[in-house]
PDB file of C-alpha atoms in Angstrom:
ATOM      1  CA  LEU T 343      79.423 111.209  80.439  1.00 91.00           C
ATOM      2  CA  ILE T 344      78.910 112.161  84.000  1.00 93.00           C
ATOM      3  CA  LEU T 345      76.435 115.461  82.413  1.00 94.00           C
ATOM      4  CA  GLU T 346      74.913 112.070  79.741  1.00 94.00           C
ATOM      5  CA  SER T 347      73.983 109.988  82.894  1.00 95.00           C
ATOM      6  CA  PHE T 348      72.434 112.556  84.608  1.00 95.00           C
ATOM      7  CA  ALA T 349      70.792 113.874  82.316  1.00 95.00           C
ATOM      8  CA  THR T 350      68.540 110.220  81.669  1.00 96.00           C
ATOM      9  CA  LEU T 351      68.442 109.942  85.460  1.00 96.00           C
ATOM     10  CA  LEU T 352      66.559 113.087  85.508  1.00 95.00           C
ATOM     11  CA  ASN T 353      64.252 111.429  83.132  1.00 94.00           C
ATOM     12  CA  ASN T 354      63.586 108.004  84.732  1.00 95.00           C
ATOM     13  CA  PHE T 355      62.969 110.062  87.956  1.00 94.00           C
ATOM     14  CA  PRO T 356      61.298 113.428  87.459  1.00 89.00           C
ATOM     15  CA  ALA T 357      59.468 113.460  91.048  1.00 83.00           C
ATOM     16  CA  LYS T 358      62.648 112.653  92.916  1.00 89.00           C
ATOM     17  CA  ASN T 359      64.127 116.388  91.866  1.00 90.00           C
ATOM     18  CA  LEU T 360      68.017 115.389  91.550  1.00 95.00           C
ATOM     19  CA  LEU T 361      70.670 117.380  92.129  1.00 94.00           C
ATOM     20  CA  LEU T 362      74.418 117.327  90.788  1.00 95.00           C
ATOM     21  CA  ILE T 363      76.271 119.121  92.607  1.00 93.00           C
ATOM     22  CA  VAL T 364      79.636 119.593  90.105  1.00 93.00           C
ATOM     23  CA  VAL T 365      83.288 120.603  92.346  1.00 91.00           C
ATOM     24  CA  PRO T 366      86.284 121.141  89.881  1.00 89.00           C
ATOM     25  CA  ARG T 367      89.326 120.363  91.496  1.00 82.00           C
ATOM     26  CA  HIS T 368      91.352 123.612  90.004  1.00 83.00           C
ATOM     27  CA  PRO T 369      89.788 126.940  89.463  1.00 83.00           C
ATOM     28  CA  GLU T 370      91.526 126.809  85.781  1.00 87.00           C
ATOM     29  CA  ARG T 371      88.681 124.293  84.901  1.00 85.00           C
ATOM     30  CA  PHE T 372      85.867 126.364  86.246  1.00 90.00           C
ATOM     31  CA  ASP T 373      84.819 127.872  82.757  1.00 89.00           C
ATOM     32  CA  THR T 374      85.303 124.520  80.887  1.00 91.00           C
ATOM     33  CA  VAL T 375      83.505 122.698  83.361  1.00 89.00           C
ATOM     34  CA  ALA T 376      80.693 125.729  82.996  1.00 90.00           C
ATOM     35  CA  ASN T 377      80.956 125.847  79.191  1.00 91.00           C
ATOM     36  CA  LEU T 378      79.973 121.650  78.857  1.00 92.00           C
ATOM     37  CA  ILE T 379      77.465 121.807  81.440  1.00 92.00           C
ATOM     38  CA  GLU T 380      75.852 124.554  78.904  1.00 91.00           C
ATOM     39  CA  LYS T 381      76.545 122.398  75.840  1.00 93.00           C
ATOM     40  CA  SER T 382      74.688 119.880  77.415  1.00 91.00           C
ATOM     41  CA  HIS T 383      70.997 121.683  78.194  1.00 89.00           C
ATOM     42  CA  LEU T 384      70.931 120.917  81.590  1.00 91.00           C
ATOM     43  CA  THR T 385      70.283 124.498  83.141  1.00 91.00           C
ATOM     44  CA  MET T 386      72.220 125.560  85.887  1.00 93.00           C
ATOM     45  CA  VAL T 387      73.255 127.401  88.975  1.00 93.00           C
ATOM     46  CA  LYS T 388      76.998 128.644  89.847  1.00 93.00           C
ATOM     47  CA  ARG T 389      78.102 128.799  93.409  1.00 92.00           C
ATOM     48  CA  SER T 390      79.523 132.556  92.065  1.00 91.00           C
ATOM     49  CA  ASP T 391      76.390 133.689  90.613  1.00 91.00           C
ATOM     50  CA  ASN T 392      75.282 133.502  94.505  1.00 89.00           C
ATOM     51  CA  HIS T 393      71.426 132.293  93.515  1.00 85.00           C
ATOM     52  CA  PRO T 394      69.664 129.642  95.767  1.00 86.00           C
ATOM     53  CA  ILE T 395      69.405 125.692  94.436  1.00 85.00           C
ATOM     54  CA  LEU T 396      65.589 125.371  93.527  1.00 86.00           C
ATOM     55  CA  PRO T 397      64.056 122.448  92.630  1.00 86.00           C
ATOM     56  CA  GLU T 398      63.916 123.063  88.933  1.00 88.00           C
ATOM     57  CA  ILE T 399      67.259 123.777  89.278  1.00 91.00           C
ATOM     58  CA  PRO T 400      68.883 120.120  88.406  1.00 94.00           C
ATOM     59  CA  LEU T 401      72.710 121.123  88.002  1.00 93.00           C
ATOM     60  CA  PHE T 402      75.045 122.917  90.824  1.00 92.00           C
ATOM     61  CA  LEU T 403      78.718 124.258  90.005  1.00 92.00           C
ATOM     62  CA  ALA T 404      80.229 124.634  92.775  1.00 91.00           C
ATOM     63  CA  ASP T 405      83.103 127.061  91.501  1.00 91.00           C
ATOM     64  CA  SER T 406      84.858 127.734  94.858  1.00 87.00           C
ATOM     65  CA  MET T 407      87.568 126.259  96.452  1.00 91.00           C
ATOM     66  CA  ASN T 408      88.058 125.019  99.596  1.00 90.00           C
ATOM     67  CA  GLU T 409      84.170 123.264  99.944  1.00 90.00           C
ATOM     68  CA  LEU T 410      84.603 120.539  98.595  1.00 88.00           C
ATOM     69  CA  GLY T 411      83.845 118.478 102.317  1.00 89.00           C
ATOM     70  CA  ILE T 412      80.744 120.904 102.604  1.00 91.00           C
ATOM     71  CA  TRP T 413      79.478 119.184  99.124  1.00 91.00           C
ATOM     72  CA  TYR T 414      80.490 115.878  99.769  1.00 92.00           C
ATOM     73  CA  ALA T 415      78.873 116.046 103.302  1.00 92.00           C
ATOM     74  CA  LEU T 416      75.863 117.160 101.356  1.00 92.00           C
ATOM     75  CA  ALA T 417      75.350 114.756  98.747  1.00 94.00           C
ATOM     76  CA  ASP T 418      73.288 111.744  98.996  1.00 96.00           C
ATOM     77  CA  ILE T 419      75.802 109.878  96.743  1.00 97.00           C
ATOM     78  CA  THR T 420      79.339 110.318  95.598  1.00 96.00           C
ATOM     79  CA  LEU T 421      80.952 110.458  92.093  1.00 95.00           C
ATOM     80  CA  VAL T 422      84.901 110.861  92.687  1.00 93.00           C
ATOM     81  CA  CYS T 423      85.614 111.405  88.781  1.00 88.00           C
ATOM     82  CA  GLY T 424      89.529 112.177  88.691  1.00 86.00           C
ATOM     83  CA  SER T 425      88.585 107.719  88.872  1.00 89.00           C
ATOM     84  CA  PHE T 426      87.308 108.088  85.504  1.00 88.00           C
ATOM     85  CA  VAL T 427      90.510 108.946  83.247  1.00 86.00           C
ATOM     86  CA  ASP T 428      93.863 108.498  82.962  1.00 87.00           C
ATOM     87  CA  ILE T 429      95.511 110.103  85.290  1.00 83.00           C
ATOM     88  CA  GLY T 430      95.198 108.590  88.646  1.00 74.00           C
ATOM     89  CA  GLY T 431      92.221 109.215  90.599  1.00 77.00           C
ATOM     90  CA  HIS T 432      91.557 111.676  93.716  1.00 84.00           C
ATOM     91  CA  ASN T 433      91.601 110.092  96.670  1.00 87.00           C
ATOM     92  CA  PRO T 434      88.067 108.870  98.264  1.00 93.00           C
ATOM     93  CA  ILE T 435      88.387 109.438 101.729  1.00 91.00           C
ATOM     94  CA  GLU T 436      86.872 113.127 101.767  1.00 90.00           C
ATOM     95  CA  ALA T 437      83.734 111.325 101.037  1.00 94.00           C
ATOM     96  CA  ALA T 438      84.421 108.444 103.240  1.00 95.00           C
ATOM     97  CA  ILE T 439      84.878 110.424 105.563  1.00 93.00           C
ATOM     98  CA  VAL T 440      81.124 112.183 105.596  1.00 94.00           C
ATOM     99  CA  GLY T 441      79.321 108.877 105.612  1.00 96.00           C
ATOM    100  CA  LYS T 442      78.330 109.205 102.005  1.00 96.00           C
ATOM    101  CA  PRO T 443      78.776 105.851  98.807  1.00 97.00           C
ATOM    102  CA  ILE T 444      81.360 106.040  96.661  1.00 97.00           C
ATOM    103  CA  ILE T 445      81.467 105.770  92.832  1.00 96.00           C
ATOM    104  CA  MET T 446      84.622 106.101  91.062  1.00 94.00           C
ATOM    105  CA  GLY T 447      86.419 105.248  87.298  1.00 93.00           C
ATOM    106  CA  LYS T 448      89.346 102.249  87.263  1.00 92.00           C
ATOM    107  CA  TYR T 449      91.737 104.753  87.278  1.00 92.00           C
ATOM    108  CA  THR T 450      92.587 104.769  91.143  1.00 92.00           C
ATOM    109  CA  GLN T 451      96.512 103.670  91.196  1.00 89.00           C
ATOM    110  CA  SER T 452      97.497 107.255  92.676  1.00 88.00           C
ATOM    111  CA  CYS T 453      94.914 105.521  95.985  1.00 89.00           C
ATOM    112  CA  GLN T 454      94.550 101.673  94.927  1.00 91.00           C
ATOM    113  CA  GLN T 455      94.791 100.934  98.856  1.00 92.00           C
ATOM    114  CA  ILE T 456      92.682 102.985 100.402  1.00 92.00           C
ATOM    115  CA  VAL T 457      89.706 101.617  96.855  1.00 94.00           C
ATOM    116  CA  ASP T 458      90.187  98.127  97.621  1.00 95.00           C
ATOM    117  CA  LYS T 459      89.997  98.640 101.151  1.00 95.00           C
ATOM    118  CA  LEU T 460      86.667 101.010 100.609  1.00 96.00           C
ATOM    119  CA  LYS T 461      85.383  98.968  98.243  1.00 96.00           C
ATOM    120  CA  SER T 462      86.392  95.158 100.858  1.00 96.00           C
ATOM    121  CA  VAL T 463      83.561  97.163 102.956  1.00 97.00           C
ATOM    122  CA  GLY T 464      81.073  97.862 100.594  1.00 96.00           C
ATOM    123  CA  ALA T 465      81.751 101.524 100.278  1.00 97.00           C
ATOM    124  CA  LEU T 466      82.824 102.270  97.040  1.00 96.00           C
ATOM    125  CA  TRP T 467      81.311 100.632  93.153  1.00 96.00           C
ATOM    126  CA  GLN T 468      84.260 100.525  91.061  1.00 94.00           C
ATOM    127  CA  LEU T 469      83.290 101.052  87.619  1.00 93.00           C
ATOM    128  CA  GLU T 470      85.742  99.686  85.175  1.00 87.00           C
ATOM    129  CA  ASN T 471      83.851 100.615  82.473  1.00 83.00           C
ATOM    130  CA  THR T 472      84.172 104.488  81.905  1.00 79.00           C
ATOM    131  CA  GLN T 473      83.169 104.631  77.953  1.00 78.00           C
ATOM    132  CA  THR T 474      79.799 104.813  77.616  1.00 85.00           C
ATOM    133  CA  PRO T 475      77.169 106.389  80.602  1.00 93.00           C
ATOM    134  CA  GLU T 476      74.908 102.929  80.576  1.00 94.00           C
ATOM    135  CA  THR T 477      77.140 101.563  83.127  1.00 93.00           C
ATOM    136  CA  LEU T 478      77.489 104.780  85.511  1.00 94.00           C
ATOM    137  CA  THR T 479      73.926 105.094  84.975  1.00 96.00           C
ATOM    138  CA  LYS T 480      73.161 101.560  85.894  1.00 95.00           C
ATOM    139  CA  THR T 481      75.243 102.006  88.985  1.00 94.00           C
ATOM    140  CA  LEU T 482      73.673 105.161  90.763  1.00 96.00           C
ATOM    141  CA  THR T 483      70.161 103.960  89.456  1.00 96.00           C
ATOM    142  CA  ILE T 484      71.083 101.015  92.169  1.00 96.00           C
ATOM    143  CA  TRP T 485      71.390 103.818  94.918  1.00 95.00           C
ATOM    144  CA  ILE T 486      68.876 105.911  94.472  1.00 96.00           C
ATOM    145  CA  ASN T 487      66.287 103.364  93.961  1.00 96.00           C
ATOM    146  CA  GLN T 488      67.572 101.301  97.395  1.00 96.00           C
ATOM    147  CA  PRO T 489      68.797 104.733  99.253  1.00 95.00           C
ATOM    148  CA  GLU T 490      68.799 102.712 102.766  1.00 97.00           C
ATOM    149  CA  GLN T 491      71.265 100.442 100.550  1.00 96.00           C
ATOM    150  CA  ALA T 492      73.209 103.923 100.092  1.00 97.00           C
ATOM    151  CA  LYS T 493      72.885 104.938 103.400  1.00 97.00           C
ATOM    152  CA  GLN T 494      74.701 101.531 104.616  1.00 97.00           C
ATOM    153  CA  ALA T 495      77.525 102.166 101.633  1.00 97.00           C
ATOM    154  CA  GLY T 496      78.018 105.243 103.107  1.00 97.00           C
ATOM    155  CA  GLN T 497      78.027 104.005 106.728  1.00 97.00           C
ATOM    156  CA  ALA T 498      80.555 101.229 106.489  1.00 97.00           C
ATOM    157  CA  GLY T 499      83.433 103.938 105.021  1.00 96.00           C
ATOM    158  CA  LEU T 500      82.748 106.248 107.025  1.00 95.00           C
ATOM    159  CA  GLN T 501      83.688 103.701 109.896  1.00 94.00           C
ATOM    160  CA  LEU T 502      86.570 102.902 107.755  1.00 93.00           C
ATOM    161  CA  ALA T 503      88.094 106.041 107.689  1.00 90.00           C
ATOM    162  CA  GLU T 504      87.864 106.655 110.965  1.00 87.00           C
ATOM    163  CA  LYS T 505      90.001 103.428 111.355  1.00 83.00           C
ATOM    164  CA  PHE T 506      92.458 105.379 109.617  1.00 72.00           C
ATOM    165  CA  GLN T 507      92.609 108.603 111.527  1.00 69.00           C
ATOM    166  CA  ASP T 508      93.044 106.345 114.345  1.00 61.00           C
ATOM    167  CA  VAL T 509      96.220 105.563 112.676  1.00 54.00           C
ATOM    168  CA  THR T 510      97.355 108.484 111.128  1.00 58.00           C
ATOM    169  CA  GLN T 511      96.237 110.593 115.298  1.00 63.00           C
ATOM    170  CA  GLN T 512      98.899 107.660 116.482  1.00 60.00           C
ATOM    171  CA  GLN T 513     101.433 108.280 114.119  1.00 61.00           C
ATOM    172  CA  VAL T 514     101.847 111.977 114.695  1.00 64.00           C
ATOM    173  CA  GLY T 515     101.361 111.087 118.045  1.00 64.00           C
ATOM    174  CA  MET T 516     104.614 109.461 118.117  1.00 69.00           C
ATOM    175  CA  ILE T 517     106.228 111.587 115.753  1.00 75.00           C
ATOM    176  CA  GLU T 518     105.634 114.059 118.211  1.00 75.00           C
ATOM    177  CA  ARG T 519     107.467 111.906 121.324  1.00 76.00           C
ATOM    178  CA  VAL T 520     109.987 111.569 118.899  1.00 77.00           C
ATOM    179  CA  LEU T 521     110.436 115.082 117.806  1.00 77.00           C
ATOM    180  CA  ALA T 522     110.684 115.903 121.871  1.00 77.00           C
ATOM    181  CA  ASN T 523     112.808 113.422 122.749  1.00 77.00           C
ATOM    182  CA  HIS T 524     115.157 114.846 120.279  1.00 71.00           C
ATOM    183  CA  GLN T 525     114.890 119.186 121.288  1.00 75.00           C
ATOM    184  CA  ASN T 526     115.398 117.673 124.648  1.00 73.00           C
ATOM    185  CA  HIS T 527     118.748 115.409 123.811  1.00 67.00           C
ATOM    186  CA  LEU T 528     119.329 118.299 121.902  1.00 71.00           C
ATOM    187  CA  LYS T 529     118.985 120.613 124.783  1.00 75.00           C
ATOM    188  CA  HIS T 530     121.109 118.337 127.252  1.00 72.00           C
ATOM    189  CA  ARG T 531     123.839 118.546 125.064  1.00 67.00           C
TER     190      ARG T 531
END
């Protein structure tokens, strides 16, 4: 779906030097994803090959671990693809915290609360139809044609994510105080 959509976008926007960065979440998927890309006939560079990303190479396979935040930060638009298949979805907060607009599929049951909040502020678009590439292509085209709107969506997500970080920090502080009080209580017994 994503490779088909991207191939269409490359044809529709030849002057934009589009780059798709594919980041498999698990290392056991690296070879499978590389094979899918090769079958799509898109030219690719792999992170593990240590080749530079050049304008004439439209696809970069990040076959590495612990770098997802870097790739999100470099992106203009993010796709959280674990939501395109029925596995529960991946958390979009990683993309939101670096201020990027987010596109997800319909399978978001494991992170529905944050998806709903990001949708409510316009930071996330959720696709109901992930069976054909046309819906994804149409959605990506909007943000490619309107980069300021995409940036505003990303900023709305960042503001929301920062609020969640504040709440998390407050909860961690509460837990630390409870633990410290418990330790003091045990010392004075």
